[in-house]
Short mmCIF file of C-alpha atoms in Angstrom, two decimals:
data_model
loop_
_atom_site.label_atom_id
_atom_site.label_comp_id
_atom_site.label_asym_id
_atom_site.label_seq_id
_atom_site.Cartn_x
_atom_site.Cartn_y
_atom_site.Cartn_z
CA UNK E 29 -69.38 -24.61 36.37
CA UNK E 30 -70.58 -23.59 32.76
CA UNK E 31 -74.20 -21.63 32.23
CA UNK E 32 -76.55 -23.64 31.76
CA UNK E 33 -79.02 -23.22 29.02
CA UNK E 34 -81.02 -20.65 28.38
CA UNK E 35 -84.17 -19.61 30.39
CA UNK E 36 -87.51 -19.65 28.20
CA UNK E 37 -89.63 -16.97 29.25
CA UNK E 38 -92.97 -17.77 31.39
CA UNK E 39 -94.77 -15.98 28.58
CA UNK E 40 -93.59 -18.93 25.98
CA UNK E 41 -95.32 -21.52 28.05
CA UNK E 42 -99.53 -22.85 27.81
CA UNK E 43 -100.41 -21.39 30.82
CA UNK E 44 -103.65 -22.83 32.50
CA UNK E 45 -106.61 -20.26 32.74
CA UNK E 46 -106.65 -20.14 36.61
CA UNK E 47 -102.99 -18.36 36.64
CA UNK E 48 -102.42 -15.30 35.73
CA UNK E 49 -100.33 -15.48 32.44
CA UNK E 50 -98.43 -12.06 33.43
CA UNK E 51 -97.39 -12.94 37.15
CA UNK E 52 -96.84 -16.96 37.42
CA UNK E 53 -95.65 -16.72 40.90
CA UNK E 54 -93.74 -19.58 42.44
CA UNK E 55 -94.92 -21.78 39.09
CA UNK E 56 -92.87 -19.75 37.02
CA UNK E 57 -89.76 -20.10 38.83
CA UNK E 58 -90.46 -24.02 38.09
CA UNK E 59 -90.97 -23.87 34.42
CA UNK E 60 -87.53 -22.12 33.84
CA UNK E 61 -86.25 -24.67 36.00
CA UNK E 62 -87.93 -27.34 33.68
CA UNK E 63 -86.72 -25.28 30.46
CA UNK E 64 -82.77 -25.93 31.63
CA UNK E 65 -82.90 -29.16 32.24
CA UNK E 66 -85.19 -30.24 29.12
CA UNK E 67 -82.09 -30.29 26.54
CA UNK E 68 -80.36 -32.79 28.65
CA UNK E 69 -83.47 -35.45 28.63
CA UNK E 70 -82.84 -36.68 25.07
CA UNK E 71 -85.52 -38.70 23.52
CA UNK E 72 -87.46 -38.05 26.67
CA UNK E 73 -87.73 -34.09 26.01
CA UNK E 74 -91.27 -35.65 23.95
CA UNK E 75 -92.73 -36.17 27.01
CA UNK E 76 -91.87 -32.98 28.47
CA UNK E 77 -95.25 -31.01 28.94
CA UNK E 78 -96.19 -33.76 31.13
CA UNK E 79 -93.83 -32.08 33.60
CA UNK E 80 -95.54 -28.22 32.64
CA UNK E 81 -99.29 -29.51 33.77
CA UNK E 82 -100.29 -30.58 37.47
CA UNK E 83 -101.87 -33.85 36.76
CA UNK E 84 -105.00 -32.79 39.56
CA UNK E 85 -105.52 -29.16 40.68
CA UNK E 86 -108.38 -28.83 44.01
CA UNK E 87 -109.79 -26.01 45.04
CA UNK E 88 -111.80 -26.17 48.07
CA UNK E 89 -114.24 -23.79 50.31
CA UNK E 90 -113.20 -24.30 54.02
CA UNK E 91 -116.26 -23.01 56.56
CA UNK E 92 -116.24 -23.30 60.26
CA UNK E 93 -117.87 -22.19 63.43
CA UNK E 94 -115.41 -19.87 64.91
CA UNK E 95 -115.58 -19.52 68.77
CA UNK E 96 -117.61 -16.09 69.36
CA UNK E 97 -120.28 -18.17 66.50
CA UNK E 98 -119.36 -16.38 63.62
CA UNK E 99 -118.89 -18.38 59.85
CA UNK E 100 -115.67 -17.94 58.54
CA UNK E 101 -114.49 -19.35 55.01
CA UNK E 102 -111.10 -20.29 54.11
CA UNK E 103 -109.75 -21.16 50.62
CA UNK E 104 -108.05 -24.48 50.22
CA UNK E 105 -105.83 -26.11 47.65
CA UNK E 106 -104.85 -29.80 47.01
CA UNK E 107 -102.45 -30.00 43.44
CA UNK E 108 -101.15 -33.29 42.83
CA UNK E 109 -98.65 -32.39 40.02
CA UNK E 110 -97.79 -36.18 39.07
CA UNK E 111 -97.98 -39.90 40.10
CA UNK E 112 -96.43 -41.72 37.12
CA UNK E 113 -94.23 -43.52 39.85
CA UNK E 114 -96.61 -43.87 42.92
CA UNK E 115 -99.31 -42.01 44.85
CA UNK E 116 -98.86 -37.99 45.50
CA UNK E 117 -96.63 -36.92 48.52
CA UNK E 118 -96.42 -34.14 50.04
CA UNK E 119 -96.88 -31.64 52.91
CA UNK E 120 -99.94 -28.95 54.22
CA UNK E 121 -98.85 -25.51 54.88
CA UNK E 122 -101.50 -22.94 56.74
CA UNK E 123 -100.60 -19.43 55.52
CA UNK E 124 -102.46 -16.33 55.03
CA UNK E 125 -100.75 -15.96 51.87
CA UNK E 126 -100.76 -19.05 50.38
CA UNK E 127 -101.39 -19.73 46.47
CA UNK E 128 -103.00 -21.84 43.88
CA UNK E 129 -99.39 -20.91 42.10
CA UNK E 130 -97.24 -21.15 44.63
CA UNK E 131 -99.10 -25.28 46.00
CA UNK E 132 -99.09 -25.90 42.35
CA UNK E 133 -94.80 -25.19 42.46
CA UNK E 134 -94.62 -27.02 45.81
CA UNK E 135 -96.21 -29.95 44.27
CA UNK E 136 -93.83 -30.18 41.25
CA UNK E 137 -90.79 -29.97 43.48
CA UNK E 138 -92.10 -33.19 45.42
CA UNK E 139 -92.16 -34.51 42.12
CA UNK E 140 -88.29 -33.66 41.48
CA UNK E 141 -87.97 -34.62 45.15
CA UNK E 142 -88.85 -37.60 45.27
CA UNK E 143 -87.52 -38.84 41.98
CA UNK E 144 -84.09 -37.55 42.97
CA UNK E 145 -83.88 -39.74 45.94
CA UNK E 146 -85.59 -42.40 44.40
CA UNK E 147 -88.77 -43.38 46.25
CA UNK E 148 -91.70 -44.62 44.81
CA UNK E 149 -93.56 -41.44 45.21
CA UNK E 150 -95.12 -38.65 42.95
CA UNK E 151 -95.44 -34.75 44.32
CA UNK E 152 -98.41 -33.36 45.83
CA UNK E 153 -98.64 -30.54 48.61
CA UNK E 154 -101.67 -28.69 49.74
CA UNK E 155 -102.62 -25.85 51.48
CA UNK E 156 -105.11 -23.28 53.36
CA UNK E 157 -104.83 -19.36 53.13
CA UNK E 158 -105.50 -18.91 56.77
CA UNK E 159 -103.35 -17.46 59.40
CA UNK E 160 -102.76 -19.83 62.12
CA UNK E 161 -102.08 -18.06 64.95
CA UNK E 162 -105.13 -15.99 64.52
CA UNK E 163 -107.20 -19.13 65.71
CA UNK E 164 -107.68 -20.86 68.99
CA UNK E 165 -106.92 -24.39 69.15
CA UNK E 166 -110.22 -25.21 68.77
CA UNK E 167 -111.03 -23.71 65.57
CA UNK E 168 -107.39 -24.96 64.13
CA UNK E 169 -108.94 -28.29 64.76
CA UNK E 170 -112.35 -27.70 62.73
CA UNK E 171 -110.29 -25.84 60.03
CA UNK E 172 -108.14 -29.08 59.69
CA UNK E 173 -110.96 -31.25 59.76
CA UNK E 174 -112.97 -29.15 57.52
CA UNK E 175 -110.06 -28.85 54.83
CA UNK E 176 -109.47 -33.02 54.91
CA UNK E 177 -114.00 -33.88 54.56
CA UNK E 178 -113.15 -31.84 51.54
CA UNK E 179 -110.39 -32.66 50.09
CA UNK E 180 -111.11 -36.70 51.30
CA UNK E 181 -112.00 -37.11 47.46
CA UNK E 182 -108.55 -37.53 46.49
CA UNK E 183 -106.06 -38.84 49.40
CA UNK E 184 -105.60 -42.08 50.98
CA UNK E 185 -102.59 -44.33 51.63
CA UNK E 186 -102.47 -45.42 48.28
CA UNK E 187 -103.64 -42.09 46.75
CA UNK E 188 -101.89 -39.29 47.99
CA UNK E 189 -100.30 -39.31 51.39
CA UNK E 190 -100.37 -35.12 53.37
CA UNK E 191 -98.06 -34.45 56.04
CA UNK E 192 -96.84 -31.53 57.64
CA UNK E 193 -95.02 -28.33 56.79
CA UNK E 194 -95.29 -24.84 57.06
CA UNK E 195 -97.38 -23.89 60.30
CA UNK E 196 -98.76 -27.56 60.21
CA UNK E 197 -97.32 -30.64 62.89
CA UNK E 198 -97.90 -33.67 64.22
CA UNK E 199 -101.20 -32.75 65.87
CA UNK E 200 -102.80 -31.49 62.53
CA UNK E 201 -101.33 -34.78 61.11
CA UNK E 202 -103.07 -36.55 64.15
CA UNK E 203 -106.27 -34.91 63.20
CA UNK E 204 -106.20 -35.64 59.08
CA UNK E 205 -105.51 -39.44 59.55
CA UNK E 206 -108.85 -39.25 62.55
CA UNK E 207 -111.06 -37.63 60.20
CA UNK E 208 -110.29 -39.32 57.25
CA UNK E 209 -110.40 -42.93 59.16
CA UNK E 210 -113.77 -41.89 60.25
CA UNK E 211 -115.14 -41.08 57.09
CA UNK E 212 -113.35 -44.48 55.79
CA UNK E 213 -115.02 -46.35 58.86
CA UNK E 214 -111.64 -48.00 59.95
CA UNK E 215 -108.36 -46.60 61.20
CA UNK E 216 -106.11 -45.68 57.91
CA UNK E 217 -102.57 -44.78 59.45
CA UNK E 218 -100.88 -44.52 56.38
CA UNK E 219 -103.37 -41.94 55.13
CA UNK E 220 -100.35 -38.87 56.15
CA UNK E 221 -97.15 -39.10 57.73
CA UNK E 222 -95.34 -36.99 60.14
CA UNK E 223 -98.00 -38.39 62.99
CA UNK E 224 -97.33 -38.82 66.55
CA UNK E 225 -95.46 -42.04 67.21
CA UNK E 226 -98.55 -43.41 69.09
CA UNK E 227 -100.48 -43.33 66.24
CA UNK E 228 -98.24 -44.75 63.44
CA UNK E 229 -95.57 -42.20 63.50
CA UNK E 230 -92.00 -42.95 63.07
CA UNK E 231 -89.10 -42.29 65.10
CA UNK E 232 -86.83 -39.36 63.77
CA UNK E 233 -89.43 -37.89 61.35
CA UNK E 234 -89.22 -34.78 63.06
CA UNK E 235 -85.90 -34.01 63.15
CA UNK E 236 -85.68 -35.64 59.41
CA UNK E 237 -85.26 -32.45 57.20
CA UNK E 238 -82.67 -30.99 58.76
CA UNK E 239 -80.74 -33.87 59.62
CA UNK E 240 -80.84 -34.27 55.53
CA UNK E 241 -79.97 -30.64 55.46
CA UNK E 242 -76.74 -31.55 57.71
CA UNK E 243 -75.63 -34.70 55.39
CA UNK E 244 -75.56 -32.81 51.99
CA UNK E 245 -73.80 -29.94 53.64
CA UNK E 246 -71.47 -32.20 54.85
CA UNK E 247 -71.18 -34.59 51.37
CA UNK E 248 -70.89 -30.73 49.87
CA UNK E 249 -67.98 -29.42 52.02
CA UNK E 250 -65.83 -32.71 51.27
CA UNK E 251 -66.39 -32.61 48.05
CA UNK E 252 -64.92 -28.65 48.25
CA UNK E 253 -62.24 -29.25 50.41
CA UNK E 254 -63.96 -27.78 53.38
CA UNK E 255 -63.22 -28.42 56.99
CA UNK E 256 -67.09 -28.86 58.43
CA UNK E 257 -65.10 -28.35 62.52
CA UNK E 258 -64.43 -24.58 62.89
CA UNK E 259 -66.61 -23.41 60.06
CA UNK E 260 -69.25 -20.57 59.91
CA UNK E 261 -72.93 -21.31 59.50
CA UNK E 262 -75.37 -18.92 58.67
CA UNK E 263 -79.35 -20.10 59.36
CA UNK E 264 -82.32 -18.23 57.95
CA UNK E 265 -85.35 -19.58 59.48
CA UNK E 266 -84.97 -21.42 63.17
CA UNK E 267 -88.51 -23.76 62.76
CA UNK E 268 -88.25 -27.40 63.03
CA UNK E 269 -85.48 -27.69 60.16
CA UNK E 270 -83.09 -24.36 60.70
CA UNK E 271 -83.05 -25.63 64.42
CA UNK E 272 -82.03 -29.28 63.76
CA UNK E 273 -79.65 -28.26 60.90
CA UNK E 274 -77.87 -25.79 63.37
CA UNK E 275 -77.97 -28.12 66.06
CA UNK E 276 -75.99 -30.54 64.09
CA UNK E 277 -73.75 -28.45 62.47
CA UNK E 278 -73.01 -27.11 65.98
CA UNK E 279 -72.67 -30.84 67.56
CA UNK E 280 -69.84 -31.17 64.25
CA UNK E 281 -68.05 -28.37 65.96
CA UNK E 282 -69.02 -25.67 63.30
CA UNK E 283 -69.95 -22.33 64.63
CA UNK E 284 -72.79 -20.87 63.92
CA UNK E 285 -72.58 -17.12 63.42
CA UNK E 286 -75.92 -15.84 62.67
CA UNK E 287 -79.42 -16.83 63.03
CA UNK E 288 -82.87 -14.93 61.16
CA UNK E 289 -86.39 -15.45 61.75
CA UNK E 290 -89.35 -13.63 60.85
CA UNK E 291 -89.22 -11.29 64.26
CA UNK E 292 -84.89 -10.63 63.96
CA UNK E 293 -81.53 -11.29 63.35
CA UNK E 294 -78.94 -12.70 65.66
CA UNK E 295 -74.92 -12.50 65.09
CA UNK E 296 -72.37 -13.97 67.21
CA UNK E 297 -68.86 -14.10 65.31
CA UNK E 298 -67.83 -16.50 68.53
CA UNK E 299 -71.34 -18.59 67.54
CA UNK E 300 -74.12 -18.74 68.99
CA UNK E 301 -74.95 -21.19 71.81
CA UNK E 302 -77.54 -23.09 69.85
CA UNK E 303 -78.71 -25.22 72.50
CA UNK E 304 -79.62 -22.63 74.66
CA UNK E 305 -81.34 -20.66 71.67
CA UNK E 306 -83.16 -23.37 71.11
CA UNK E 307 -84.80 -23.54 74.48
CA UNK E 308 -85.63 -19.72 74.42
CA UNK E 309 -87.67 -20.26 71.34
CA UNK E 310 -89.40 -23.28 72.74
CA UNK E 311 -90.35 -20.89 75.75
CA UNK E 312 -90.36 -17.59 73.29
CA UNK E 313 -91.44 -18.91 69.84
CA UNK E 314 -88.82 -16.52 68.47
CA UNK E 315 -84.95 -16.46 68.82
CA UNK E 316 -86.00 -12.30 69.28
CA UNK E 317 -84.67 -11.62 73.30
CA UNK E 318 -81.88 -14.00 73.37
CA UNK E 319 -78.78 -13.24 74.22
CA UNK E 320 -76.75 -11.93 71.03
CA UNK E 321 -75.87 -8.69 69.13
CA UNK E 322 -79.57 -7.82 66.88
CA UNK E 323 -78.46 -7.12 63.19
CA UNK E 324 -80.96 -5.86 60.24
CA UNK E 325 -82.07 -8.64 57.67
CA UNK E 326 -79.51 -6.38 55.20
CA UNK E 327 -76.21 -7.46 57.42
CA UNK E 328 -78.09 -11.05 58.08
CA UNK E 329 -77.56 -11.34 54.68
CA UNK E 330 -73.91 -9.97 53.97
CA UNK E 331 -72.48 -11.95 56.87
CA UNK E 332 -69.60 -13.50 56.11
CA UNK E 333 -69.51 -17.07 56.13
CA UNK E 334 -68.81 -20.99 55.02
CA UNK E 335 -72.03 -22.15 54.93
CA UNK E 336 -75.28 -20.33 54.17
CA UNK E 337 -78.44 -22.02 54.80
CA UNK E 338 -81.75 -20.57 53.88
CA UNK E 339 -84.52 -22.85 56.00
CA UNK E 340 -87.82 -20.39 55.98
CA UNK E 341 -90.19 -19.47 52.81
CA UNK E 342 -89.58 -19.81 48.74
CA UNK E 343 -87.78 -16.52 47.24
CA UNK E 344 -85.89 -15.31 49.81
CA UNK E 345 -81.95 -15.38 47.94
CA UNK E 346 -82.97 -12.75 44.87
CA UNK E 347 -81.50 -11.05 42.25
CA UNK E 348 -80.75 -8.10 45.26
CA UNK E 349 -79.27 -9.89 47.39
CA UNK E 350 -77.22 -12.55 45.51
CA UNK E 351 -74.69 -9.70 44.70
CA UNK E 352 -74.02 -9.25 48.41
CA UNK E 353 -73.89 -12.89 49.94
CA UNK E 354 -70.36 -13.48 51.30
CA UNK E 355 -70.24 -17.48 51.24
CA UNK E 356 -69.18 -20.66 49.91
CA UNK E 357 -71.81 -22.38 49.35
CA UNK E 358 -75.68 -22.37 49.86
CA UNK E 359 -77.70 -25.76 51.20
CA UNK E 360 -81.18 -24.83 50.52
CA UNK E 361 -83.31 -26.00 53.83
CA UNK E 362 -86.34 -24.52 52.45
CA UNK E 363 -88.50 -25.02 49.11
CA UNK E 364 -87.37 -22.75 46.29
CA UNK E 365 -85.78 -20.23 48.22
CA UNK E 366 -83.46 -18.96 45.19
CA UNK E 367 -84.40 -17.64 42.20
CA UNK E 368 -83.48 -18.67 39.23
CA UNK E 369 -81.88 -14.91 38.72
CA UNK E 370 -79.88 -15.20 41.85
CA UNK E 371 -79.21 -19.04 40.86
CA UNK E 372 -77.35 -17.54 37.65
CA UNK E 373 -75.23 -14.78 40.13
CA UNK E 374 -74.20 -17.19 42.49
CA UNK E 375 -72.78 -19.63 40.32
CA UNK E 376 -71.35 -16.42 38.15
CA UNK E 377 -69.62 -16.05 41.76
CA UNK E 378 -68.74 -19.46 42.26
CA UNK E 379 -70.13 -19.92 45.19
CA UNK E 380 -72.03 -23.86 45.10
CA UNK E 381 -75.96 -24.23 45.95
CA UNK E 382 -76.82 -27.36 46.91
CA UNK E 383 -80.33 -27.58 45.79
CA UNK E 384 -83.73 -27.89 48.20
CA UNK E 385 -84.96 -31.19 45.87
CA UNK E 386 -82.03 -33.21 47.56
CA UNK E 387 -80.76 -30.85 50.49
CA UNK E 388 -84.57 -30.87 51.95
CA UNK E 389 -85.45 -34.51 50.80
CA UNK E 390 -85.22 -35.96 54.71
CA UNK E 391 -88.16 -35.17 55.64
CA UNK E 392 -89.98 -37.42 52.72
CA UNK E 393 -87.00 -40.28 52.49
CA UNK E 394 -88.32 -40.69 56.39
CA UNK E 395 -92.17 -40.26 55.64
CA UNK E 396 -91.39 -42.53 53.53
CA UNK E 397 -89.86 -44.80 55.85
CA UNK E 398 -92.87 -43.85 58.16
CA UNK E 399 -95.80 -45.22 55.45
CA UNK E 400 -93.76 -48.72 54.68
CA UNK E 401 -93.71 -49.27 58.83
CA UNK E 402 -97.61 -48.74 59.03
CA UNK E 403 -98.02 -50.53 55.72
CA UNK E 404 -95.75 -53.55 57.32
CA UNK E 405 -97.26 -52.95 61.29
CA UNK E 406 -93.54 -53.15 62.64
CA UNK E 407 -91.35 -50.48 63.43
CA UNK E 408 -87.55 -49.47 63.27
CA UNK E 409 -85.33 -48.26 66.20
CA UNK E 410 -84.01 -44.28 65.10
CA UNK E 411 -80.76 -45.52 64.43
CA UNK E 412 -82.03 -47.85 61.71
CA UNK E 413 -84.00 -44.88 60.53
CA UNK E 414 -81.43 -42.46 60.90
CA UNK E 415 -78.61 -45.07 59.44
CA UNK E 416 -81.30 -45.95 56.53
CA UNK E 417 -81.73 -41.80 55.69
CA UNK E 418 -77.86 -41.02 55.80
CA UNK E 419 -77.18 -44.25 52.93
CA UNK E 420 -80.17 -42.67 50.89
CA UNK E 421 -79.00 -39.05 50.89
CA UNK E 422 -75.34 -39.46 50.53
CA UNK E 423 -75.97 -41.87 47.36
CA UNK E 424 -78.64 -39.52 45.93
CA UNK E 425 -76.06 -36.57 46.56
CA UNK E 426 -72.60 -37.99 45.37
CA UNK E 427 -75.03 -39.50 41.94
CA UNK E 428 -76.00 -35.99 41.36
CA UNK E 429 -72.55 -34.23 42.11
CA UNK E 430 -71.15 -36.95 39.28
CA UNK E 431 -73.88 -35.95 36.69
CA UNK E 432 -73.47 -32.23 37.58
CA UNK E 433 -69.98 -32.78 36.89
CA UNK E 434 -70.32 -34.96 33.64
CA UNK E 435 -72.63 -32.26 31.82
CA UNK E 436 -70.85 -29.00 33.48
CA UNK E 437 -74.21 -27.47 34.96
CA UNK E 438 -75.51 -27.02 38.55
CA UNK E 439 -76.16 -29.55 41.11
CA UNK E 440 -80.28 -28.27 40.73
CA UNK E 441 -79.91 -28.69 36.94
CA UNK E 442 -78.19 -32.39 37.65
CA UNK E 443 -81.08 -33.08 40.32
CA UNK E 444 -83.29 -32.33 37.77
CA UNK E 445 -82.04 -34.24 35.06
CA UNK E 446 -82.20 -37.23 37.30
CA UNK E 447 -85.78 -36.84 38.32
CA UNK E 448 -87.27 -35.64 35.26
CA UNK E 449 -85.43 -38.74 33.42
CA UNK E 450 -87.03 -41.20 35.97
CA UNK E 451 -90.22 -39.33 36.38
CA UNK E 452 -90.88 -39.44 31.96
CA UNK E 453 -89.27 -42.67 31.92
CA UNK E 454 -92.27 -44.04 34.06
CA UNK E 455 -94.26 -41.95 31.84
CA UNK E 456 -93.24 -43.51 28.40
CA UNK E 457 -93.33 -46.91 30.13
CA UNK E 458 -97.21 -46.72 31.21
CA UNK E 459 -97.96 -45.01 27.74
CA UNK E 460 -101.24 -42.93 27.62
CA UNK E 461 -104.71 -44.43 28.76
CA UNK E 462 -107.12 -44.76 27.51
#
């Protein structure tokens, strides 16, 4: 494929007062994303800036009682970037070092998202700078309760919808839709998704992501040729989507070679048994101790292989590495994992990325599914679910492959030509108000 065009620097942009100008963070890496795909939007490109600004930005203080009856304070953040074609979507993450910049990023990549795979949803994410496993159960439970009183302002089912992601699951999920239902006075299911399935919850939202993961790497490798049975995988990150995506790459009969997390690195060049890795981190909470040669993050990342699939944190493919991966293509499992620097060396390379706002879009195509079955009060069987996810990806995949084709740029640069075209053509429709 062709460059795309140019990257405007951050420093060309209005930058809002609360980032810092010289170090944008995550944000930045979106608004040169924006930049290449705004010559391709035509009489659209007007409308533009719309996609530059988060629509609401929330900053919140988060105090509890910790257990020995001390007050701790945690900062919070709910950005809801844009809802031109429904209410705000998108997950919680509790990390120590999560940003304004980096929630603010998150949210605009729902927006692309969802637009991509066309549900009626906007992007939103949120977040809390704590450290998770620092706190008992019981203060993870104030902290979540805490975080949605405050942030109660601006969610609801027809608002802006949380669910989970990083460190967050179906229990915090289970405690947002309690705590906002009791400040509603009546039970609001469809206030977050990703819930336990005996509170509104639908069947094969967990293993969501990654099965979407496992159907664009698979639309991907027929579209190159490539024979999925027999093929190395490499998995960065083994949380609720590297594990799923491996597991079904493994059921297809690929091998998968080598597995990172954030305690080691794992090769096998027979592949791993992934199944039984699995159940040592569900005992463990690390693949670390299992059964397989240990390798440093350096060879992780210059293994050999047919599929690479970063599932962990943004910014983990860079300029450093990029040089050094040995693959054929990338499916990005995790949110903004390459940067657009490495984006530019591995398509110098030729090696294909399919993009995180369609590889990763599971997980909200079935939230989605999840907040029309509360909505509705009936519920699908998983293989409707699972039947309804595979039609939605595959179409959103091959319509992007076409367009990626048609204009000689990346599948991310197609993605986002789709979404920002349907995003600012909901814009232009609705006008300005007042």
């Amino acid at each position: 494929m062709s460059s795309d065009s140019p990257i405007i620097t951050a420093s060309a942009h209005s930058v809002p007062s609360y980032l810092n100008a010289d170090n944008l963070g995550p944000w930045g890496i979106y608004l040169q994303q924006v930049d290449r795909v705004t010559p391709y939007l035509g009489s659209l490109a007007r409308w533009v800036e719309t996609l530059k600004r988060p629509k609401r930005a929330l900053v919140v203080d988060v105090p509890i009682e910790m257990d020995d009856g001390t007050i701790a304070h945690f900062e919070g953040y709910r950005v809801q970037h844009n809802t031109s074609r429904g209410p705000g979507k998108g997950g919680v993450r509790f990390h120590q070092d999560v940003t304004l910049s980096e929630v603010m990023a998150l949210s605009a990549w729902m927006s692309i998202k969802n637009a991509a795979v066309n549900v009626p949803y906007g992007g939103a994410k949120g977040g809390i700078r704590v450290d998770p496993r620092k706190l008992s159960r019981a203060e993870l439970e104030r902290v979540t309760r805490r975080y949605t009183s405050e942030i109660n302002i601006i969610i609801g089912p027809n608002k802006d919808i949380p669910a989970p992601d990083v460190n967050t699951n179906e229990q915090v999920m289970a405690w947002m839709m309690d705590t906002y239902s009791m400040n509603e006075g009546s039970t609001s299911t469809g206030v977050v998704t990703g819930k336990p399935i005996s509170l509104g919850g639908s069947l094969g939202r967990r293993e969501a992501t990654g099965r979407g993961v496992f159907v664009v790497g698979a639309e991907a490798a027929r579209n190159l040729g490539l024979e999925i049975k027999g093929a190395r995988i490499v998995v960065q990150g083994f949380g609720n989507v590297g594990s799923v995506v491996a597991k079904l790459f493994h059921e297809a009969g690929a091998k998968v070679i080598a597995v990172q997390d954030h305690k080691t690195a794992l090769f096998d060049p027979a592949g791993l048994d992934v199944p039984a890795l699995i159940e040592h981190v569900s005992h463990n909470g690390t693949i670390e101790g299992f059964r397989a040669e240990t390798i440093s993050a350096e060879q992780f990342w210059q293994t050999e292989s047919e599929i690479l699939i970063p599932a962990a944190l943004e910014g983990q493919i860079t300029a450093a590495n990029a040089p050094h991966i040995k693959t054929r293509m990338v499916i990005e499992g995790a949110n903004g994992p390459t940067t657009p620097e490495a984006d530019d060396i591995l398509r110098e390379r030729n090696i294909l990325v399919a993009p995180d706002v369609i590889a990763n879009a599971g997980g909200v195509t079935v939230s989605y599914f999840e907040w029309v079955q509360d909505f509705s009060s009936f519920f699908w069987t998983e293989e409707e679910i699972n039947q309804r996810l595979v039609r939605i990806m595959q179409e959103a995949f091959r319509s992007i492959w076409q367009v990626a084709q048609e204009n000689k740029v990346t599948l991310r640069t197609a993605a986002f030509i789709i979404a920002c075209t349907r995003i600012l053509q909901a814009r232009e429709m609705r006008g300005l108000y007042p």
